[in-house]
Steps between C-alpha positions, in 0.01 A plus 500: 500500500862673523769414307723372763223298658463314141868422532490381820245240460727236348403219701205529250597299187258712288764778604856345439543617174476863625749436771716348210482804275560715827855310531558581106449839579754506787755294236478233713375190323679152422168275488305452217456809251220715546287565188304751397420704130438827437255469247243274467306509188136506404555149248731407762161455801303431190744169443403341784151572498446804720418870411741771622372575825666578840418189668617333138856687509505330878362167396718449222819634666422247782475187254761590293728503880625932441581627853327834420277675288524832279229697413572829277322777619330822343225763607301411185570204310359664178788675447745279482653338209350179404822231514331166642460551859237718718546778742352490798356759732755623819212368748549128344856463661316543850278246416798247383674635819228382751434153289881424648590216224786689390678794495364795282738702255386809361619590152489860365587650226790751555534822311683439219315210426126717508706770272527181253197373528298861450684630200763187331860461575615708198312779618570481855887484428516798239281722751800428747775589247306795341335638792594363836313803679138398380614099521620571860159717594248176342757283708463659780131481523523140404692450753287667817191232367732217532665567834144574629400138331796339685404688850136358397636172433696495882180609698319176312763301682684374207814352579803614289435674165627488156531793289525433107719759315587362170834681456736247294501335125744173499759706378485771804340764646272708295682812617770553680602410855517873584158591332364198691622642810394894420153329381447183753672629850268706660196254458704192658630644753159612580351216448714268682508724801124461490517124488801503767332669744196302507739187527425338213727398175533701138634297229538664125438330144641676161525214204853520332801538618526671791899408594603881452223646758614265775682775684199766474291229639719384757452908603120458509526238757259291295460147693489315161463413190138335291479386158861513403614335195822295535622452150566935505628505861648171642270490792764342742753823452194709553440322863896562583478832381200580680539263772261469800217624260234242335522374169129428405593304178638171320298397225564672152278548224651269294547240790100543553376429099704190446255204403854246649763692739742245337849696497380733770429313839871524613585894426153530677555254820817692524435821502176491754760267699742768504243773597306278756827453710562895498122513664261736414384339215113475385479326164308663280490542066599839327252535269169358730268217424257618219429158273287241648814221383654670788367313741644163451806677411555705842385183696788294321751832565389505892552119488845564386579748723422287835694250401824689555646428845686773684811380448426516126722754365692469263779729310283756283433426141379786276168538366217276444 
């Protein structure tokens, strides 16, 4: 089945939700908020009784009312770093494609982010400041696997793509603006001309704060933003900064682990009021669901989160 034929079948309740998430990705969205999480976590299916599985990541994102589902993606799972969630294989997004219960986000891991991973921040940083020839040639290669991933990814049929670039501490960025740009440019513009021309959507997530690469992303043309803390960033000057893009994002860490959200609830309903009338908005947590006590959290958070009308807004209030 073609891409545009799944969004044109939305007569079909069982495909709504794609046509909704189709809207976010045009910015044009004042209905309830579309929902969807980057990561879902092993403990997280385990929680609810179900082993993580394909059909589980679908199953659960169905129950739990997300508008589409993310699956990280790798050549060989054994490989990766172990952090609570699975990889799956490039061929499983076709699969989740042609099941046509939601729609299917691809999430890569960018460069920078497979420098980390291989050899440690420390290391990856100094080999930058000490020898940015041999840093540049590993990044390089690194970088011809993952745009052939994402071309991979885009004949499977998925339908936008996130790539995960870890580039920011709370404080900043890990290096400068300019290094970011000498280091990052040639990649994303690659890669989102890659995505672009296959009509589909690219968004970018780097934890931290990301405030001072706004204008080298606005460059990229990146359609978005996943997994962005707010606390770091103020997600609703990120969405006028950036505007017409996505902001995949809304729920905080700290937001998330709270056993009451006592003292929280109105800096919350207000901000994802704020961003929902904008459009483009697709409510999501920063930091993914890991701990099986997420569950009856994120229910109560999407609970929350419907009850705000449009007319909702309200005058911002920092933080939460």
């Amino acid at each position: 089945m073609e891409i545009d034929e799944i969004f044109n079948m939305t007569n079909k309740p069982e495909y709504q939700s794609i046509d909704k998430i189709k809207k976010v990705f045009s910015c044009h969205t004042r209905f309830p908020v579309p929902k969807g999480e980057v990561w879902m976590g092993t403990d997280f299916l385990a929680q609810a009784g179900l082993s993580d599985t394909l059909d589980n990541h679908s199953r659960l994102a169905h129950e739990l009312g997300m508008d589409l589902i993310c699956l990280p993606v790798a050549d060989d799972a054994r490989y990766q770093p172990v952090l609570g969630y699975r990889y799956f294989k490039p061929s499983d997004i076709r699969t989740a494609v042609r099941s046509g219960h939601h729609l299917v986000v691809a999430v890569v891991d960018g460069p920078l982010q497979k420098q980390v991973s291989h050899a440690g921040l420390m290391e990856t940083l100094t080999s930058w400041i000490r020898d940015r020839k041999k840093f540049m040639e590993a990044y390089t290669a690194e970088q011809e696997k993952i745009l052939a991933m994402v071309d991979q990814c885009l004949e499977m049929g998925a339908h936008a793509l996130v790539i995960t670039d870890d580039m920011a501490s709370e404080q900043g960025t890990m290096i400068s603006p300019g290094d970011i740009d000498i280091m990052c440019t040639g990649f994303y513009t690659r890669a989102v001309e890659m995505v672009h021309e296959a009509g589909r959507h690219i968004l970018l997530h780097s934890c931290g704060k990301i405030t001072g690469l706004l204008p080298l992303l606005d460059s990229w043309k990146i359609d978005g933003l996943a997994a962005v803390q707010h606390r770091p960033n103020n997600l609703v000057e990120l969405q006028h900064k950036l505007p017409g893009r996505i902001i995949m994002a809304g729920i905080d860490a700290n937001f998330l682990e709270q056993k009451s959200f006592f003292g929280l609830e109105d800096d919350f309903l207000k901000i994802i009021a704020l961003l929902k009338h904008s459009g483009g908005l697709v409510l999501c947590s920063a930091c993914g669901l890991y701990k099986g006590y997420h569950i009856d959290r994120i229910k109560k958070i999407y609970a929350l989160a419907d009850s705000i009308s449009a007319s909702a807004a309200a005058p911002f209030k920092t933080g939460f």
